[in-house]
CSV table of C-alpha atoms and ligand atoms in Angstrom, one decimal:
chain,number,residue,atom,x,y,z
C,3,UNK,CA,-4.1,-25.5,-30.2
C,4,UNK,CA,-5.8,-23.4,-27.6
C,5,UNK,CA,-4.9,-19.7,-28.0
C,6,UNK,CA,-3.5,-17.5,-25.3
C,7,UNK,CA,-6.6,-16.1,-23.5
C,8,UNK,CA,-5.6,-14.4,-20.3
C,9,UNK,CA,-8.3,-12.9,-18.0
C,10,UNK,CA,-7.8,-9.2,-18.0
C,11,UNK,CA,-8.1,-6.9,-15.0
C,12,UNK,CA,-11.3,-5.4,-16.4
C,13,UNK,CA,-13.0,-8.8,-16.9
C,14,UNK,CA,-12.1,-10.0,-13.4
C,15,UNK,CA,-13.2,-6.8,-11.8
C,16,UNK,CA,-16.6,-7.0,-13.5
C,17,UNK,CA,-17.0,-10.7,-12.5
C,18,UNK,CA,-16.1,-10.0,-8.9
C,19,UNK,CA,-18.4,-7.0,-8.7
C,20,UNK,CA,-21.3,-9.1,-9.9
C,21,UNK,CA,-21.2,-10.6,-6.4
C,22,UNK,CA,-22.7,-7.3,-5.2
C,23,UNK,CA,-26.2,-7.2,-6.7
C,24,UNK,CA,-26.5,-3.4,-6.3
C,25,UNK,CA,-23.2,-2.6,-7.8
C,26,UNK,CA,-23.5,-0.1,-10.7
C,27,UNK,CA,-20.2,-0.8,-12.2
C,28,UNK,CA,-18.7,2.5,-10.9
C,29,UNK,CA,-16.0,0.9,-8.9
C,30,UNK,CA,-15.1,-1.4,-11.8
C,31,UNK,CA,-14.7,1.6,-14.1
C,32,UNK,CA,-12.7,3.4,-11.5
C,33,UNK,CA,-10.3,0.5,-11.0
C,34,UNK,CA,-9.8,0.3,-14.8
C,35,UNK,CA,-9.0,4.0,-15.0
C,36,UNK,CA,-6.5,3.3,-12.3
C,37,UNK,CA,-5.0,0.5,-14.4
C,38,UNK,CA,-4.5,2.8,-17.3
C,39,UNK,CA,-2.7,5.4,-15.2
C,40,UNK,CA,-0.5,2.6,-13.7
C,41,UNK,CA,0.5,1.5,-17.3
C,42,UNK,CA,1.5,5.1,-18.1
C,43,UNK,CA,3.7,5.2,-14.9
C,44,UNK,CA,5.1,1.7,-15.7
C,45,UNK,CA,6.2,3.0,-19.1
C,46,UNK,CA,8.0,5.9,-17.6
C,47,UNK,CA,9.6,3.8,-14.9
C,48,UNK,CA,10.8,1.3,-17.5
C,49,UNK,CA,12.6,4.0,-19.6
C,50,UNK,CA,13.8,5.9,-16.5
C,51,UNK,CA,17.5,5.9,-17.4
C,52,UNK,CA,16.8,7.0,-21.0
C,53,UNK,CA,14.5,9.9,-20.5
C,54,UNK,CA,14.9,12.9,-18.3
C,55,UNK,CA,12.9,11.6,-15.3
C,56,UNK,CA,15.5,10.6,-12.8
C,57,UNK,CA,16.6,12.8,-9.9
C,58,UNK,CA,15.2,15.6,-7.8
C,59,UNK,CA,12.2,17.8,-9.0
C,60,UNK,CA,13.5,20.6,-6.8
C,61,UNK,CA,10.6,20.8,-4.4
C,62,UNK,CA,10.1,19.5,-0.9
C,63,UNK,CA,6.7,17.9,0.0
C,64,UNK,CA,4.7,18.4,3.1
C,65,UNK,CA,6.6,15.5,4.8
C,66,UNK,CA,9.8,17.5,4.4
C,67,UNK,CA,11.1,15.0,1.8
C,68,UNK,CA,12.7,16.0,-1.5
C,69,UNK,CA,10.3,15.2,-4.4
C,70,UNK,CA,11.7,13.2,-7.3
C,71,UNK,CA,10.8,13.9,-10.8
C,72,UNK,CA,9.1,10.5,-10.9
C,73,UNK,CA,7.1,11.2,-7.7
C,74,UNK,CA,5.7,14.3,-9.4
C,75,UNK,CA,5.0,12.6,-12.7
C,76,UNK,CA,3.2,9.7,-11.0
C,77,UNK,CA,1.2,12.1,-8.8
C,78,UNK,CA,0.0,14.2,-11.8
C,79,UNK,CA,-0.8,11.0,-13.8
C,80,UNK,CA,-2.9,9.5,-11.2
C,81,UNK,CA,-4.7,12.7,-10.2
C,82,UNK,CA,-5.5,13.4,-13.8
C,83,UNK,CA,-6.8,9.9,-14.4
C,84,UNK,CA,-9.1,10.3,-11.3
C,85,UNK,CA,-10.2,13.8,-12.3
C,86,UNK,CA,-11.2,12.7,-15.8
C,87,UNK,CA,-12.8,9.5,-14.6
C,88,UNK,CA,-15.8,11.5,-13.2
C,89,UNK,CA,-16.0,8.8,-10.5
C,90,UNK,CA,-13.8,10.5,-7.9
C,91,UNK,CA,-14.6,13.6,-5.9
C,92,UNK,CA,-11.2,14.2,-4.4
C,93,UNK,CA,-7.8,12.8,-3.6
C,94,UNK,CA,-5.4,12.8,-0.7
C,95,UNK,CA,-1.8,12.2,-1.9
C,96,UNK,CA,1.5,11.9,-0.1
C,97,UNK,CA,2.8,14.5,-2.5
C,98,UNK,CA,0.1,17.1,-1.8
C,99,UNK,CA,-0.1,19.2,1.4
C,100,UNK,CA,-3.9,19.3,1.3
C,101,UNK,CA,-6.7,17.3,-0.2
C,102,UNK,CA,-7.2,17.8,-3.9
C,103,UNK,CA,-10.9,18.6,-4.5
C,104,UNK,CA,-12.4,18.2,-7.9
C,105,UNK,CA,-15.0,20.9,-8.5
C,106,UNK,CA,-16.4,20.0,-12.0
C,107,UNK,CA,-20.0,18.9,-11.9
C,108,UNK,CA,-19.4,15.3,-12.7
C,109,UNK,CA,-16.7,14.8,-10.0
C,110,UNK,CA,-18.7,16.8,-7.4
C,111,UNK,CA,-21.4,14.2,-7.9
C,112,UNK,CA,-19.0,11.2,-7.7
C,113,UNK,CA,-19.3,8.8,-4.8
C,114,UNK,CA,-15.7,7.9,-4.2
C,115,UNK,CA,-12.6,9.5,-2.8
C,116,UNK,CA,-9.0,8.2,-3.0
C,117,UNK,CA,-6.0,8.2,-0.7
C,118,UNK,CA,-2.7,7.4,-2.5
C,119,UNK,CA,1.0,7.3,-2.4
C,120,UNK,CA,1.7,7.7,-6.1
C,121,UNK,CA,5.3,6.5,-6.0
C,122,UNK,CA,6.4,4.8,-2.9
C,123,UNK,CA,10.0,3.9,-2.2
C,124,UNK,CA,11.5,7.2,-3.4
C,125,UNK,CA,15.0,6.4,-2.3
C,126,UNK,CA,15.0,3.5,-4.7
C,127,UNK,CA,13.9,5.4,-7.9
C,128,UNK,CA,17.3,6.4,-9.1
C,129,UNK,CA,18.9,3.0,-8.5
C,130,UNK,CA,16.6,0.7,-10.5
C,131,UNK,CA,15.1,-1.1,-7.4
C,132,UNK,CA,11.4,-1.9,-7.2
C,133,UNK,CA,9.1,0.9,-6.4
C,134,UNK,CA,5.2,1.0,-6.2
C,135,UNK,CA,2.0,2.9,-6.1
C,136,UNK,CA,-0.4,2.4,-3.2
C,137,UNK,CA,-4.1,3.3,-3.3
C,138,UNK,CA,-7.2,3.2,-1.1
C,139,UNK,CA,-10.8,3.9,-2.1
C,140,UNK,CA,-13.6,5.1,0.2
C,141,UNK,CA,-17.2,6.2,-0.3
C,142,UNK,CA,-17.4,9.9,0.5
C,143,UNK,CA,-19.2,11.0,3.7
C,144,UNK,CA,-20.5,14.4,2.5
C,145,UNK,CA,-23.5,14.5,0.2
C,146,UNK,CA,-22.9,14.1,-3.6
C,147,UNK,CA,-23.2,17.5,-5.4
C,148,UNK,CA,-21.0,19.3,-2.8
C,149,UNK,CA,-17.2,19.7,-2.7
C,150,UNK,CA,-15.5,17.1,-0.5
C,151,UNK,CA,-13.5,18.3,2.5
C,152,UNK,CA,-10.8,16.9,4.7
C,153,UNK,CA,-13.5,15.3,6.9
C,154,UNK,CA,-14.3,12.9,4.0
C,155,UNK,CA,-10.8,11.5,4.3
C,156,UNK,CA,-10.8,11.0,8.1
C,157,UNK,CA,-12.3,7.5,7.9
C,158,UNK,CA,-11.1,4.4,9.5
C,159,UNK,CA,-9.4,1.8,7.2
C,160,UNK,CA,-12.3,-0.6,8.0
C,161,UNK,CA,-14.4,1.6,5.7
C,162,UNK,CA,-12.3,1.0,2.7
C,163,UNK,CA,-14.2,-0.1,-0.4
C,164,UNK,CA,-11.1,-1.2,-2.2
C,165,UNK,CA,-7.3,-1.0,-1.8
C,166,UNK,CA,-4.3,-2.1,-3.7
C,167,UNK,CA,-0.8,-1.4,-5.0
C,168,UNK,CA,1.2,-1.6,-8.1
C,169,UNK,CA,4.7,-2.9,-7.9
C,170,UNK,CA,7.1,-1.8,-10.7
C,171,UNK,CA,9.5,-4.7,-10.2
C,172,UNK,CA,11.0,-7.4,-12.5
C,173,UNK,CA,7.5,-7.4,-13.8
C,174,UNK,CA,4.8,-4.9,-13.1
C,175,UNK,CA,2.0,-6.2,-11.0
C,176,UNK,CA,-1.3,-4.9,-9.6
C,177,UNK,CA,-2.6,-6.4,-6.4
C,178,UNK,CA,-6.0,-5.3,-5.1
C,179,UNK,CA,-8.9,-6.3,-2.9
C,180,UNK,CA,-12.5,-5.2,-2.8
C,181,UNK,CA,-13.0,-7.4,0.3
C,182,UNK,CA,-13.4,-10.6,-1.6
C,183,UNK,CA,-9.8,-11.8,-1.2
C,184,UNK,CA,-6.6,-10.4,-2.5
C,185,UNK,CA,-6.0,-10.8,-6.3
C,186,UNK,CA,-2.9,-10.2,-8.4
C,187,UNK,CA,-2.4,-9.2,-12.0
C,188,UNK,CA,0.7,-9.1,-14.0
C,189,UNK,CA,1.2,-6.6,-16.8
C,190,UNK,CA,1.7,-8.5,-20.1
C,191,UNK,CA,3.6,-5.7,-22.0
C,192,UNK,CA,3.1,-7.4,-25.3
C,193,UNK,CA,-0.7,-6.8,-25.2
C,194,UNK,CA,-0.6,-3.9,-22.7
C,195,UNK,CA,-3.0,-5.6,-20.3
C,196,UNK,CA,-2.9,-6.5,-16.6
C,197,UNK,CA,-3.7,-10.2,-16.7
C,198,UNK,CA,-4.8,-12.4,-13.8
C,199,UNK,CA,-1.8,-14.2,-12.4
C,200,UNK,CA,-2.6,-14.7,-8.6
C,201,UNK,CA,-6.2,-15.6,-7.7
C,202,UNK,CA,-7.0,-15.6,-3.9
C,203,UNK,CA,-3.5,-14.8,-2.7
C,204,UNK,CA,-2.8,-16.3,0.8
C,205,UNK,CA,0.0,-15.4,3.0
C,206,UNK,CA,1.4,-18.4,5.0
C,207,UNK,CA,0.4,-18.3,8.6
C,208,UNK,CA,4.0,-18.9,9.6
C,209,UNK,CA,6.8,-17.2,7.7
C,210,UNK,CA,10.6,-17.2,7.9
C,211,UNK,CA,11.4,-13.7,6.7
C,212,UNK,CA,11.7,-10.6,8.9
C,213,UNK,CA,11.9,-7.1,7.2
C,214,UNK,CA,13.0,-4.1,9.2
C,215,UNK,CA,15.5,-1.4,8.7
C,216,UNK,CA,18.0,-2.7,11.3
C,217,UNK,CA,20.2,0.3,10.8
C,218,UNK,CA,17.9,2.0,13.2
C,219,UNK,CA,18.3,-0.7,15.8
C,220,UNK,CA,19.6,1.6,18.5
C,221,UNK,CA,16.4,3.7,18.2
C,222,UNK,CA,13.9,0.9,18.4
C,223,UNK,CA,11.7,0.1,21.4
C,224,UNK,CA,13.0,-2.7,23.5
C,225,UNK,CA,10.2,-5.1,22.5
C,226,UNK,CA,11.3,-4.7,18.8
C,227,UNK,CA,15.0,-5.2,19.7
C,228,UNK,CA,14.1,-8.4,21.7
C,229,UNK,CA,11.9,-9.7,18.8
C,230,UNK,CA,14.8,-9.2,16.3
C,231,UNK,CA,17.1,-11.2,18.6
C,232,UNK,CA,14.4,-13.9,18.8
C,233,UNK,CA,14.3,-14.0,14.9
C,234,UNK,CA,18.1,-14.6,14.9
C,235,UNK,CA,18.3,-17.4,17.5
C,236,UNK,CA,18.7,-21.0,16.1
C,237,UNK,CA,15.7,-23.2,16.7
C,238,UNK,CA,14.9,-26.1,14.3
C,239,UNK,CA,11.2,-26.4,15.3
C,240,UNK,CA,10.4,-22.8,14.3
C,241,UNK,CA,12.9,-22.8,11.4
C,242,UNK,CA,15.0,-20.0,13.0
C,243,UNK,CA,17.1,-18.1,12.4
C,244,UNK,CA,14.8,-16.3,10.0
C,245,UNK,CA,16.1,-14.6,6.9
C,246,UNK,CA,16.4,-10.8,7.0
C,247,UNK,CA,15.2,-9.1,3.8
C,248,UNK,CA,14.7,-5.4,3.5
C,249,UNK,CA,14.4,-3.5,0.2
C,250,UNK,CA,13.4,-0.2,1.6
C,251,UNK,CA,10.3,0.0,-0.7
C,252,UNK,CA,7.2,-0.9,1.4
C,253,UNK,CA,5.4,-2.2,-1.7
C,254,UNK,CA,8.2,-4.6,-2.7
C,255,UNK,CA,8.9,-5.7,0.9
C,256,UNK,CA,5.2,-6.3,1.5
C,257,UNK,CA,4.6,-8.1,-1.8
C,258,UNK,CA,7.5,-10.5,-1.1
C,259,UNK,CA,6.2,-11.3,2.4
C,260,UNK,CA,2.6,-11.7,1.1
C,261,UNK,CA,3.8,-14.4,-1.3
C,262,UNK,CA,6.4,-16.1,0.9
C,263,UNK,CA,5.3,-15.4,4.4
C,264,UNK,CA,7.1,-13.0,6.7
C,265,UNK,CA,6.8,-10.0,8.9
C,266,UNK,CA,7.3,-6.3,8.0
C,267,UNK,CA,7.9,-3.9,10.8
C,268,UNK,CA,8.4,-0.2,10.7
C,269,UNK,CA,8.1,0.7,14.5
C,270,UNK,CA,8.2,4.0,16.1
C,271,UNK,CA,11.7,5.0,17.0
C,272,UNK,CA,13.3,7.5,19.3
C,273,UNK,CA,13.6,10.0,16.4
C,274,UNK,CA,10.2,9.2,14.9
C,275,UNK,CA,7.9,8.7,17.9
C,276,UNK,CA,4.9,7.9,15.7
C,277,UNK,CA,6.7,5.7,13.2
C,278,UNK,CA,7.5,6.7,9.6
C,279,UNK,CA,4.7,5.2,7.4
C,280,UNK,CA,1.5,7.1,6.8
C,281,UNK,CA,-1.8,5.7,8.0
C,282,UNK,CA,-4.1,6.8,5.2
C,283,UNK,CA,-2.2,6.0,2.1
C,284,UNK,CA,0.4,3.4,3.1
C,285,UNK,CA,-0.7,1.4,6.2
C,286,UNK,CA,-4.5,1.2,5.7
C,287,UNK,CA,-4.4,-0.1,2.2
C,288,UNK,CA,-1.7,-2.6,3.0
C,289,UNK,CA,-3.6,-3.7,6.1
C,290,UNK,CA,-6.7,-4.4,4.1
C,291,UNK,CA,-4.7,-6.5,1.6
C,292,UNK,CA,-2.9,-8.3,4.4
C,293,UNK,CA,-6.1,-9.2,6.2
C,294,UNK,CA,-7.7,-10.3,3.0
C,295,UNK,CA,-4.8,-12.7,2.4
C,296,UNK,CA,-5.2,-14.1,5.9
C,297,UNK,CA,-2.5,-12.0,7.5
C,298,UNK,CA,-2.6,-9.3,10.2
C,299,UNK,CA,-1.7,-5.6,10.4
C,300,UNK,CA,-1.4,-3.8,13.7
C,301,UNK,CA,0.5,-1.0,15.3
C,302,UNK,CA,2.5,-3.5,17.4
C,303,UNK,CA,0.5,-2.6,20.5
C,304,UNK,CA,-2.6,-4.8,19.9
C,305,UNK,CA,-4.4,-2.2,17.8
C,306,UNK,CA,-5.7,-3.2,14.5
C,307,UNK,CA,-4.4,-0.7,11.9
C,308,UNK,CA,-7.8,-0.5,10.2
C,309,UNK,CA,-9.6,0.5,13.4
C,310,UNK,CA,-7.5,3.5,14.1
C,311,UNK,CA,-9.5,6.7,13.7
C,312,UNK,CA,-7.4,9.2,11.7
C,313,UNK,CA,-7.0,12.7,13.0
C,314,UNK,CA,-4.6,14.1,10.4
C,315,UNK,CA,-4.2,13.7,6.7
C,316,UNK,CA,-0.5,12.8,6.8
C,317,UNK,CA,-0.7,10.9,10.2
C,318,UNK,CA,2.1,8.4,10.9
C,319,UNK,CA,1.7,5.1,12.6
C,320,UNK,CA,3.9,2.3,13.7
C,321,UNK,CA,3.3,-0.7,11.4
C,322,UNK,CA,3.6,-4.5,12.0
C,323,UNK,CA,2.2,-6.6,9.2
C,324,UNK,CA,2.4,-10.0,7.6
C,325,UNK,CA,2.0,-13.7,8.6
C,326,UNK,CA,-0.5,-13.8,11.5
C,327,UNK,CA,1.7,-16.0,13.8
C,328,UNK,CA,4.7,-13.7,13.3
C,329,UNK,CA,2.7,-10.6,14.1
C,330,UNK,CA,1.3,-12.4,17.2
C,331,UNK,CA,4.8,-13.3,18.3
C,332,UNK,CA,6.2,-9.8,17.8
C,333,UNK,CA,3.3,-8.3,19.8
C,334,UNK,CA,4.1,-10.7,22.6
C,335,UNK,CA,7.5,-9.1,22.9
C,336,UNK,CA,6.1,-5.6,22.6
C,337,UNK,CA,3.6,-6.4,25.5
C,338,UNK,CA,6.5,-7.1,27.9
C,339,UNK,CA,7.4,-3.5,28.0
C,340,UNK,CA,4.0,-1.9,28.0
C,341,UNK,CA,3.6,0.6,30.8
M,412,AHM,P1,8.5,7.3,0.8
M,412,AHM,O1,6.9,7.4,0.8
M,412,AHM,O2,9.0,8.7,1.0
M,412,AHM,O3,9.0,6.6,-0.4
M,412,AHM,O4,8.9,6.6,2.2
M,412,AHM,C1,8.3,5.4,2.5
M,412,AHM,C2,9.3,4.3,2.4
M,412,AHM,C3,8.7,2.9,2.3
M,412,AHM,O5,8.5,2.5,1.0
M,412,AHM,C4,9.7,2.0,3.1
M,412,AHM,O6,9.1,1.0,3.7
M,412,AHM,C5,10.3,3.0,4.0
M,412,AHM,O7,10.0,4.3,3.5
M,412,AHM,C6,11.8,2.9,4.1
M,412,AHM,O8,12.3,3.8,5.0
M,412,AHM,P2,13.7,3.7,5.7
M,412,AHM,O9,14.6,4.2,4.5
M,412,AHM,O10,13.7,4.6,6.8
M,412,AHM,O11,14.0,2.2,6.0
M,413,MG,MG1,5.5,6.4,0.6
C-alpha cells in the first residue's frame, strides 16, 4: 500500500521558486518562517476558550479599534518570526502605529519588507468564527545595509513579490501566490505541516454569491444599492437571485468566494468616505491572490487596486473583489452615478 505522502509547504515553495533561475531561496525560507508563526497562532486560536487569550488587551490601536489579546499575540508572534528570520528589514502591521524597523545587522541587510494584518476579523475572535492573517511581501527600495523607512512601504500592489493569507477556520489553511497562480495548503495537525490541497486555485468567472454588510445599506453609494437590488432580482439565465453570505472576516469571506465564485464588496460609505479596509495589508494582498486566481479587484470605480499608489501607511480604500464578471457588473452600476 502506498504511504501517505503529502507535499508540504516547504517542498512546493522550493519547486515553484526553481522557476526563477536567479532565486537564492530567500523567499522560500521567509515563507517557511511565516508558516511556523502561523502554526503557533493556529495553536493559540484552537485553544482560545481554554487559555486566557479571549477578550480585550486594554489598548486601542492606531485605527481607533480595541485590540484583542489574540490580535496582540498574533502581532508579536509574526513580528518575532520575521525579526529572527534575518530576511526581513521591517514590518508594517495593522496593530502598529508606525513601521517596525529591524536594526540588527542581518535584518538591515535583508531584501524584503512585509505588510500584514496579523489577525483579521477581530469582531469574530471571541465567538469562534473564522479569522485570518493576511500578508504581503515586497522588495525594499532603500539600499541594503541601511534601516528601512516608511517610504519602502509606499509601493503599489503590483510590486508585490508574494502575498497570502492564513484562514483559521474549520481547518487551518494557508493560501499564497508568488505570481505563479494561487496555491492552497491545509494544515494537517497530526504531522504539524501545511500540505498541498489546492493547486492552481481558480475562481469561477461567474458566481452566485454576494458578500457585503447590508446593515450599512442606507450609507452606501447609489451604485452599490442598485447592484444589491440587481443581485436580488429573479432571473433564471443569470441564476439570480444570488445568495447573500457575509461572515465579517475578510479572509473567510474572500476564501469562500475564491473557491465558489462570488463578489465581496466593502464600499466607501457616508460615514467612512474612504471605505474601511486597508490598502497595504488587506486589499493589496487579496487583490494579488484574486487576480492570480483569474478574478478582479478594484475600488469599484475602474481603478485596479494594485495600481493605486499608497500615500499613507494605514490608508483605506473601497474594495470590490471576486469573480471577474461580477466585478464588471458591479462597476457598470457604479459608473451610472459617476460625476
Ligand atoms: P479588522 O482588521 O479590525 O478585523 O477589520 C477588518 C474586518 C474585515 O475582516 C471584514 O471584512 C470587515 O472588517 C468587516 O467589517 P464590518 O463589521 O463593518 O462589516
Ligand atoms: Mg483587518
